[in-house]
Short mmCIF file of C-alpha atoms and ligand atoms in Angstrom, two decimals:
data_model
loop_
_atom_site.label_atom_id
_atom_site.label_comp_id
_atom_site.label_asym_id
_atom_site.label_seq_id
_atom_site.Cartn_x
_atom_site.Cartn_y
_atom_site.Cartn_z
CA MET A 1159 1.05 133.46 -107.72
CA THR A 1160 -1.13 136.49 -108.11
CA GLN A 1161 -3.20 138.28 -105.78
CA LYS A 1162 -6.64 136.38 -106.04
CA LEU A 1163 -9.67 139.11 -104.90
CA ILE A 1164 -13.30 137.98 -105.52
CA ALA A 1165 -15.99 137.77 -104.47
CA ILE A 1166 -18.37 134.61 -105.29
CA VAL A 1167 -21.89 134.88 -105.55
CA GLY A 1168 -24.99 133.28 -106.56
CA LEU A 1169 -27.47 134.27 -109.58
CA VAL A 1170 -30.86 132.87 -108.78
CA TRP A 1171 -32.30 131.41 -106.20
CA GLY A 1172 -28.89 130.10 -103.89
CA ASP A 1173 -27.67 127.07 -103.23
CA GLU A 1174 -25.70 126.66 -107.44
CA GLY A 1175 -22.45 125.41 -105.23
CA LYS A 1176 -20.43 128.81 -104.20
CA GLY A 1177 -18.96 126.58 -101.41
CA LYS A 1178 -17.28 124.10 -103.92
CA ILE A 1179 -16.28 127.25 -105.89
CA VAL A 1180 -14.15 128.66 -102.69
CA ASP A 1181 -12.73 125.17 -102.60
CA GLU A 1182 -11.25 125.59 -105.18
CA LEU A 1183 -10.03 129.34 -104.86
CA ILE A 1184 -9.03 128.86 -101.52
CA THR A 1185 -5.03 129.58 -100.82
CA ASP A 1186 -3.58 129.22 -97.64
CA ASN A 1187 -3.14 132.87 -97.74
CA SER A 1188 -7.01 133.56 -98.06
CA ILE A 1189 -9.51 135.75 -95.57
CA VAL A 1190 -12.67 133.70 -96.69
CA VAL A 1191 -15.65 136.60 -95.62
CA ARG A 1192 -19.59 135.44 -95.62
CA ALA A 1193 -20.87 139.43 -96.27
CA ASN A 1194 -24.72 138.69 -95.51
CA GLY A 1195 -26.89 136.62 -94.71
CA GLY A 1196 -27.23 134.49 -91.45
CA GLY A 1197 -28.09 131.01 -90.03
CA ASN A 1198 -30.73 129.79 -92.98
CA ALA A 1199 -27.00 129.49 -95.54
CA GLY A 1200 -26.14 126.00 -95.72
CA HIS A 1201 -22.82 125.75 -96.81
CA GLN A 1202 -21.96 122.64 -98.07
CA VAL A 1203 -17.76 120.96 -98.62
CA HIS A 1204 -16.53 117.07 -97.85
CA VAL A 1205 -13.45 117.42 -96.07
CA GLU A 1206 -11.14 114.35 -96.73
CA LYS A 1207 -10.51 111.95 -93.23
CA ASN A 1208 -9.10 109.09 -93.45
CA GLY A 1209 -8.94 108.73 -97.51
CA GLN A 1210 -13.06 109.08 -97.69
CA LEU A 1211 -14.87 112.12 -98.42
CA GLU A 1212 -17.40 113.59 -95.53
CA LYS A 1213 -19.80 116.79 -95.96
CA ARG A 1214 -18.96 119.53 -93.32
CA THR A 1215 -21.78 121.76 -93.01
CA THR A 1216 -21.36 125.76 -91.64
CA HIS A 1217 -24.35 128.40 -91.68
CA VAL A 1218 -23.04 130.66 -89.74
CA SER A 1219 -19.33 130.61 -90.80
CA PRO A 1220 -17.68 130.74 -94.08
CA SER A 1221 -16.93 127.52 -95.91
CA GLY A 1222 -13.00 128.27 -95.38
CA LEU A 1223 -13.87 127.24 -92.07
CA MET A 1224 -12.81 123.95 -93.03
CA HIS A 1225 -9.67 125.16 -94.92
CA ASN A 1226 -6.26 126.78 -92.95
CA ALA A 1227 -7.36 129.38 -94.02
CA ALA A 1228 -8.46 133.02 -92.99
CA ILE A 1229 -12.30 132.98 -91.65
CA ALA A 1230 -14.05 137.02 -91.23
CA ILE A 1231 -17.66 138.11 -90.77
CA GLY A 1232 -18.81 140.82 -92.30
CA PRO A 1233 -21.22 143.75 -90.38
CA GLN A 1234 -24.02 142.94 -92.97
CA VAL A 1235 -23.90 139.65 -91.48
CA ALA A 1236 -26.48 138.20 -89.41
CA PHE A 1237 -24.18 137.14 -85.84
CA ASP A 1238 -25.54 134.02 -84.47
CA PRO A 1239 -22.29 133.67 -81.61
CA ILE A 1240 -23.85 130.53 -80.13
CA GLN A 1241 -24.17 128.81 -84.09
CA PHE A 1242 -20.94 130.23 -84.81
CA LEU A 1243 -18.80 128.86 -81.48
CA LYS A 1244 -20.43 125.44 -82.33
CA GLU A 1245 -19.79 125.57 -86.07
CA LEU A 1246 -15.54 126.52 -85.19
CA GLU A 1247 -15.99 123.51 -82.48
CA ASP A 1248 -17.83 120.79 -84.71
CA ALA A 1249 -14.46 122.23 -87.10
CA ARG A 1250 -12.58 121.18 -84.08
CA THR A 1251 -11.93 118.21 -84.28
CA ASP A 1252 -11.11 118.18 -88.31
CA ILE A 1253 -8.63 121.17 -88.17
CA GLY A 1254 -8.39 124.32 -85.47
CA TYR A 1255 -8.92 127.96 -85.61
CA ASP A 1256 -6.57 129.41 -82.64
CA ASN A 1257 -5.12 132.95 -84.51
CA ARG A 1258 -7.25 132.86 -87.86
CA VAL A 1259 -11.80 134.05 -87.43
CA LEU A 1260 -11.61 137.62 -87.56
CA ILE A 1261 -14.92 139.43 -86.47
CA SER A 1262 -16.73 142.92 -86.96
CA GLU A 1263 -16.87 144.25 -84.35
CA ARG A 1264 -19.48 146.82 -86.13
CA VAL A 1265 -21.62 143.01 -87.53
CA GLY A 1266 -25.25 143.48 -85.46
CA VAL A 1267 -25.97 140.22 -82.53
CA LEU A 1268 -29.00 137.83 -83.84
CA LEU A 1269 -30.12 136.34 -80.10
CA PRO A 1270 -32.65 133.43 -79.38
CA TYR A 1271 -35.72 135.70 -79.06
CA HIS A 1272 -34.65 137.04 -83.37
CA ILE A 1273 -35.64 133.32 -84.38
CA ALA A 1274 -38.78 132.53 -81.74
CA LEU A 1275 -40.12 135.69 -83.85
CA ASP A 1276 -39.46 134.38 -86.43
CA THR A 1277 -41.04 130.97 -85.93
CA PHE A 1278 -44.34 132.70 -84.70
CA GLU A 1279 -44.55 135.20 -87.31
CA GLU A 1280 -44.48 132.52 -89.83
CA MET A 1281 -47.61 131.03 -88.17
CA GLY A 1282 -49.46 133.34 -88.50
CA ALA A 1283 -50.30 135.28 -91.49
CA GLY A 1284 -47.65 136.57 -94.88
CA SER A 1285 -45.66 134.50 -94.31
CA ILE A 1286 -43.05 133.64 -96.61
CA GLY A 1287 -40.78 130.42 -96.64
CA SER A 1288 -38.52 131.59 -93.89
CA THR A 1289 -36.20 128.86 -92.90
CA ASN A 1290 -36.97 130.91 -88.72
CA SER A 1291 -33.33 131.44 -88.40
CA GLY A 1292 -34.78 134.88 -86.85
CA ILE A 1293 -33.25 136.75 -90.29
CA GLY A 1294 -36.95 139.12 -90.85
CA PRO A 1295 -37.23 139.93 -86.92
CA PHE A 1296 -32.42 140.72 -86.68
CA TYR A 1297 -32.04 142.62 -89.33
CA ARG A 1298 -35.82 144.99 -88.34
CA ASP A 1299 -33.75 145.16 -85.02
CA ASN A 1300 -30.79 146.29 -87.57
CA ALA A 1301 -31.95 149.27 -89.47
CA ASN A 1302 -33.83 150.41 -86.39
CA ARG A 1303 -30.62 151.23 -85.09
CA LYS A 1304 -32.00 151.45 -81.35
CA THR A 1305 -32.45 147.86 -81.11
CA ARG A 1306 -28.92 146.41 -82.65
CA ILE A 1307 -26.33 145.35 -80.15
CA THR A 1308 -23.12 144.30 -81.69
CA PHE A 1309 -21.02 142.15 -81.54
CA ARG A 1310 -19.11 145.66 -79.47
CA ASP A 1311 -21.37 145.23 -77.47
CA PHE A 1312 -21.67 141.08 -77.07
CA VAL A 1313 -18.39 141.06 -76.02
CA SER A 1314 -17.77 144.55 -73.89
CA ASP A 1315 -18.80 144.79 -69.49
CA HIS A 1316 -21.59 147.22 -70.67
CA PHE A 1317 -24.10 143.86 -72.78
CA PRO A 1318 -25.86 142.87 -69.66
CA GLU A 1319 -27.36 146.26 -69.29
CA ARG A 1320 -27.40 146.80 -73.73
CA LEU A 1321 -29.42 143.93 -73.22
CA ARG A 1322 -31.75 145.13 -70.40
CA GLU A 1323 -32.57 148.12 -72.42
CA VAL A 1324 -33.47 146.03 -75.70
CA LEU A 1325 -35.48 143.97 -73.88
CA GLN A 1326 -37.27 146.26 -72.56
CA LEU A 1327 -37.68 148.47 -75.51
CA LYS A 1328 -38.88 145.17 -77.98
CA GLU A 1329 -40.85 144.10 -74.65
CA ARG A 1330 -44.70 144.76 -76.26
CA GLU A 1331 -43.46 142.46 -78.99
CA LEU A 1332 -41.39 139.70 -77.28
CA LYS A 1333 -45.10 139.37 -74.72
CA ASP A 1334 -47.10 139.04 -78.13
CA ALA A 1335 -45.60 136.65 -79.46
CA GLY A 1336 -44.86 134.50 -75.00
CA ILE A 1337 -41.57 135.04 -75.62
CA LEU A 1338 -40.68 137.37 -72.60
CA HIS A 1339 -40.61 135.57 -69.12
CA ARG A 1340 -39.91 135.92 -65.62
CA GLY A 1341 -36.11 135.83 -65.66
CA TYR A 1342 -35.43 135.41 -69.37
CA GLU A 1343 -32.79 138.53 -68.79
CA GLU A 1344 -31.15 135.90 -66.91
CA GLU A 1345 -31.45 133.32 -68.99
CA LEU A 1346 -29.71 134.78 -71.71
CA LEU A 1347 -27.62 136.38 -70.42
CA ALA A 1348 -26.20 132.77 -69.36
CA ALA A 1349 -26.34 131.03 -72.39
CA HIS A 1350 -23.64 133.33 -73.86
CA GLU A 1351 -21.35 133.78 -71.26
CA THR A 1352 -19.11 130.71 -73.41
CA ALA A 1353 -19.60 132.23 -77.05
CA ARG A 1354 -18.68 136.00 -75.32
CA LYS A 1355 -15.61 134.61 -73.46
CA GLU A 1356 -14.49 132.90 -76.23
CA LEU A 1357 -14.81 134.55 -78.46
CA ALA A 1358 -14.15 137.62 -77.86
CA GLN A 1359 -10.50 137.31 -78.10
CA PHE A 1360 -11.57 137.54 -82.09
CA ALA A 1361 -13.25 141.39 -82.57
CA VAL A 1362 -11.47 143.55 -85.12
CA ARG A 1363 -12.35 146.22 -87.22
CA LEU A 1364 -12.17 144.14 -90.22
CA GLU A 1365 -12.33 146.80 -92.63
CA TYR A 1366 -8.34 147.58 -91.83
CA ARG A 1367 -7.51 144.45 -91.24
CA LEU A 1368 -8.90 143.67 -94.50
CA LYS A 1369 -7.10 146.21 -96.32
CA ASP A 1370 -4.11 145.41 -94.65
CA HIS A 1371 -4.31 141.78 -95.77
CA MET A 1372 -4.85 143.27 -99.16
CA GLU A 1373 -2.11 145.39 -98.93
CA ARG A 1374 0.35 142.77 -97.99
CA GLY A 1375 -0.59 140.96 -101.50
CA GLY A 1376 -2.92 138.38 -99.35
CA ASP A 1377 -6.02 136.80 -100.60
CA VAL A 1378 -9.14 137.41 -100.48
CA LEU A 1379 -12.73 135.82 -101.13
CA VAL A 1380 -15.39 136.86 -100.36
CA GLU A 1381 -18.67 134.45 -99.96
CA GLY A 1382 -21.68 134.85 -100.71
CA ALA A 1383 -24.82 133.81 -99.52
CA GLN A 1384 -28.17 133.02 -100.45
CA ALA A 1385 -28.55 134.59 -104.80
CA SER A 1386 -29.48 137.82 -106.43
CA GLY A 1387 -33.47 136.64 -106.90
CA LEU A 1388 -33.80 136.46 -102.49
CA ASP A 1389 -32.39 140.27 -102.15
CA VAL A 1390 -34.79 142.10 -99.91
CA ASP A 1391 -33.82 144.90 -102.73
CA LEU A 1392 -34.18 143.44 -105.72
CA GLY A 1393 -35.41 140.24 -105.85
CA THR A 1394 -39.21 138.08 -106.37
CA ILE A 1395 -41.17 140.91 -103.00
CA PRO A 1396 -41.92 139.41 -100.79
CA TYR A 1397 -40.05 136.12 -101.41
CA THR A 1398 -36.65 137.54 -100.76
CA THR A 1399 -33.56 136.75 -97.93
CA SER A 1400 -33.84 140.77 -95.38
CA SER A 1401 -30.29 141.54 -96.23
CA HIS A 1402 -28.17 143.12 -99.82
CA LEU A 1403 -27.11 140.28 -101.92
CA THR A 1404 -25.55 141.86 -104.47
CA ALA A 1405 -21.59 141.32 -105.93
CA PRO A 1406 -21.01 144.55 -104.76
CA HIS A 1407 -23.11 145.41 -101.86
CA LEU A 1408 -20.73 142.47 -99.91
CA LEU A 1409 -18.25 144.91 -101.55
CA ALA A 1410 -18.75 148.52 -100.28
CA SER A 1411 -20.44 146.59 -96.38
CA LEU A 1412 -16.25 145.32 -96.41
CA GLU A 1413 -15.25 148.39 -97.49
CA LEU A 1414 -12.85 146.94 -100.51
CA PRO A 1415 -12.33 148.18 -103.44
CA ARG A 1416 -14.69 146.73 -106.84
CA GLY A 1417 -12.50 147.90 -109.16
CA ALA A 1418 -9.77 145.08 -107.63
CA PHE A 1419 -12.21 142.26 -108.00
CA LYS A 1420 -13.01 139.71 -110.32
CA ILE A 1421 -17.06 138.93 -109.88
CA LEU A 1422 -18.34 135.37 -110.55
CA GLY A 1423 -21.86 134.84 -109.94
CA VAL A 1424 -22.47 130.86 -110.15
CA GLU A 1425 -25.49 129.41 -111.70
CA LYS A 1426 -26.96 125.78 -111.19
CA ILE A 1427 -27.81 125.30 -114.52
CA TYR A 1428 -30.66 123.79 -113.73
CA PRO A 1429 -32.31 126.60 -111.29
CA THR A 1430 -34.04 125.13 -107.71
CA ARG A 1431 -35.90 126.95 -104.96
CA VAL A 1432 -36.51 126.40 -101.34
CA GLY A 1433 -38.87 128.43 -99.36
CA LYS A 1434 -42.30 130.33 -100.99
CA GLY A 1435 -42.38 132.10 -104.37
CA PRO A 1436 -42.09 132.58 -107.73
CA MET A 1437 -40.60 130.27 -110.29
CA PRO A 1438 -41.03 130.68 -114.15
CA THR A 1439 -39.25 128.22 -115.35
CA TYR A 1440 -40.85 125.39 -113.10
CA ASP A 1441 -42.10 122.11 -114.66
CA SER A 1442 -43.25 119.84 -113.01
CA GLU A 1443 -42.45 116.48 -115.00
CA PHE A 1444 -38.17 117.95 -115.31
CA ASP A 1445 -38.63 118.96 -110.99
CA ALA A 1446 -39.70 114.88 -110.81
CA GLN A 1447 -37.07 114.14 -112.72
CA VAL A 1448 -34.33 116.10 -111.70
CA VAL A 1449 -35.16 116.52 -107.62
CA PRO A 1450 -34.41 113.61 -106.47
CA ASN A 1451 -31.79 112.05 -108.64
CA ALA A 1452 -30.09 115.59 -107.67
CA GLY A 1453 -30.95 115.13 -104.02
CA GLU A 1454 -32.00 119.02 -104.27
CA VAL A 1455 -33.09 119.56 -100.10
CA GLY A 1456 -32.46 122.90 -97.91
CA ALA A 1457 -29.02 122.30 -96.25
CA LYS A 1458 -31.12 124.00 -93.50
CA THR A 1459 -34.05 122.96 -93.13
CA GLY A 1460 -34.54 120.00 -95.16
CA ARG A 1461 -37.14 120.75 -97.55
CA ARG A 1462 -37.86 119.85 -100.37
CA ARG A 1463 -36.29 122.14 -103.56
CA ARG A 1464 -37.90 122.98 -106.59
CA ALA A 1465 -35.99 122.56 -109.40
CA GLY A 1466 -36.61 124.62 -112.97
CA TYR A 1467 -35.42 124.88 -116.89
CA PRO A 1468 -32.55 127.02 -117.26
CA ASP A 1469 -33.60 130.82 -117.00
CA TRP A 1470 -32.07 133.09 -118.62
CA VAL A 1471 -33.71 135.73 -118.74
CA PHE A 1472 -33.07 135.91 -114.88
CA VAL A 1473 -29.80 135.45 -114.92
CA ARG A 1474 -29.07 137.79 -117.22
CA ARG A 1475 -30.66 140.33 -115.37
CA SER A 1476 -28.97 139.36 -112.70
CA ALA A 1477 -25.11 139.51 -114.34
CA ARG A 1478 -25.46 142.59 -114.42
CA MET A 1479 -26.47 143.19 -111.45
CA ASN A 1480 -24.08 141.57 -110.02
CA ASP A 1481 -21.56 143.48 -112.09
CA CYS A 1482 -20.21 139.90 -113.23
CA ASP A 1483 -16.61 139.46 -114.34
CA GLY A 1484 -17.71 136.01 -115.19
CA ILE A 1485 -19.90 132.71 -114.42
CA VAL A 1486 -18.87 130.24 -112.75
CA ILE A 1487 -22.38 126.80 -113.82
CA THR A 1488 -21.93 124.00 -111.79
CA ARG A 1489 -24.37 120.36 -111.05
CA ALA A 1490 -24.76 119.68 -115.24
CA ASP A 1491 -23.98 116.31 -114.28
CA ASN A 1492 -26.86 116.17 -112.89
CA VAL A 1493 -29.10 116.69 -115.66
CA GLN A 1494 -26.26 114.94 -118.74
CA ASP A 1495 -28.47 112.63 -120.64
CA MET A 1496 -31.10 115.26 -120.28
CA ASP A 1497 -32.64 117.37 -122.70
CA LEU A 1498 -32.82 121.33 -121.44
CA ARG A 1499 -34.75 123.91 -122.63
CA VAL A 1500 -34.26 127.11 -122.31
CA CYS A 1501 -36.19 130.34 -120.90
CA ILE A 1502 -34.99 132.97 -123.45
CA ALA A 1503 -38.12 135.07 -122.21
CA TYR A 1504 -41.47 135.61 -120.36
CA ASP A 1505 -44.94 136.21 -121.15
CA VAL A 1506 -46.42 138.20 -118.58
CA PRO A 1507 -49.90 138.97 -119.05
CA GLY A 1508 -51.14 142.18 -120.52
CA GLU A 1509 -47.64 142.98 -121.61
CA GLY A 1510 -46.47 140.19 -124.07
CA ARG A 1511 -43.48 139.28 -124.90
CA THR A 1512 -40.14 140.97 -122.48
CA GLU A 1513 -36.92 139.89 -122.31
CA GLU A 1514 -36.95 141.93 -118.49
CA VAL A 1515 -38.67 140.06 -114.75
CA PRO A 1516 -41.05 141.85 -114.18
CA SER A 1517 -40.64 143.20 -110.32
CA ASP A 1518 -44.27 141.58 -109.19
CA LEU A 1519 -42.63 138.42 -110.87
CA GLU A 1520 -45.42 134.92 -110.86
CA GLY A 1521 -45.34 131.00 -112.14
P1 IMP B 1016 -35.40 133.57 -94.31
O1 IMP B 1016 -33.99 134.84 -94.95
O2 IMP B 1016 -34.88 132.22 -93.60
O3 IMP B 1016 -36.13 134.64 -93.98
O4 IMP B 1016 -35.76 132.53 -95.87
C1 IMP B 1016 -36.32 133.34 -96.82
C2 IMP B 1016 -36.23 132.79 -97.80
O5 IMP B 1016 -34.91 133.10 -98.53
C3 IMP B 1016 -36.42 131.33 -97.79
O6 IMP B 1016 -37.59 131.23 -98.73
C4 IMP B 1016 -35.35 130.87 -97.97
O7 IMP B 1016 -35.00 129.63 -98.63
C5 IMP B 1016 -34.63 131.00 -98.08
N1 IMP B 1016 -33.82 131.09 -98.58
C6 IMP B 1016 -32.54 132.01 -97.40
N2 IMP B 1016 -31.52 131.20 -97.23
C7 IMP B 1016 -30.76 130.10 -97.98
C8 IMP B 1016 -30.10 130.02 -98.81
O8 IMP B 1016 -29.14 129.85 -97.91
N3 IMP B 1016 -30.56 128.99 -99.77
C9 IMP B 1016 -31.42 128.65 -100.01
N4 IMP B 1016 -32.63 129.62 -100.01
C10 IMP B 1016 -32.71 130.61 -98.97
MG1 MG B 1017 -27.00 126.53 -99.30
#
């Protein structure tokens, strides 16, 4: 059997069924790696239970958790340890997780104040329709460096001091948002005691463990979250998430060699979008026909998704951006008997017809 080294990424605004493709490719000899984003994602897979298919959703863990494969968390992830432990524990009713979890020591830890800040900021001006999972405030802290608490810090004895330091640095911000109060630090410590204890065993130098696994002939599947249209630099600014989402970037963040990997871009035949932001091929009639039948609701927030016609302008750009070796088209069954109009160029006011995606995309 040939070794599978594959990165799976979304090409437009997410929810294309990347988990399903990982599901098809996974082997017992796989490590399935999450490399970006955090609890904003929703990986939905079905597991067989007493002869019936049951739906399972993970947010921080890759969908590989539901298989007898190893799972890993890369350094660019917004790692929410409480949510992650909950997902491991929930999975335990289906399948155990001992000895098959790898967490990069470098990954930043997302804490409850990130979620509270996200929620607070989204209530104010400039809301971007975030999932309120703490993503924006988390990556801000990561980029700031001084306020990044790594997983190594988190599981070490010096976590209480490190937390105190960071809370001091963030004092004004947390006070302004009404988050900081007497006893807050102790509450945070108590809330994370179990996660620190349970997860400490999984801290590794992930870059070396992935390299070793590859050299032994093991399979590595990189499971992207979100999709290129939401990339912090390359997406529909400002309606994006806060991490880098393209496959070459994910591989680089894991110190994995691009040349050894196949990159698969996944696109639902009709793009959908949840949250705010432009969608050039949105069509209200098409949307009304597709969304209710296809059950298009956000896996994280339960918000209704918007649907549009196939947008090859966007897909073509994403395929290049991700350096795709192949494209997987999903959910054609949902539009089987419908006439699909396909967008092959944009009409940009003041510019005319173009096959380029403008940086200030509207529509
Ligand atoms: P945030 O990453 O939670 O701040 O959300 C920013 C934008 O990205 C919002 O429009 C979200 O709806 C969207 N988004 C974030 N994660 C996902 C995802 O996994 N699937 C689809 N949309 C997402
Ligand atoms: Mg999703």
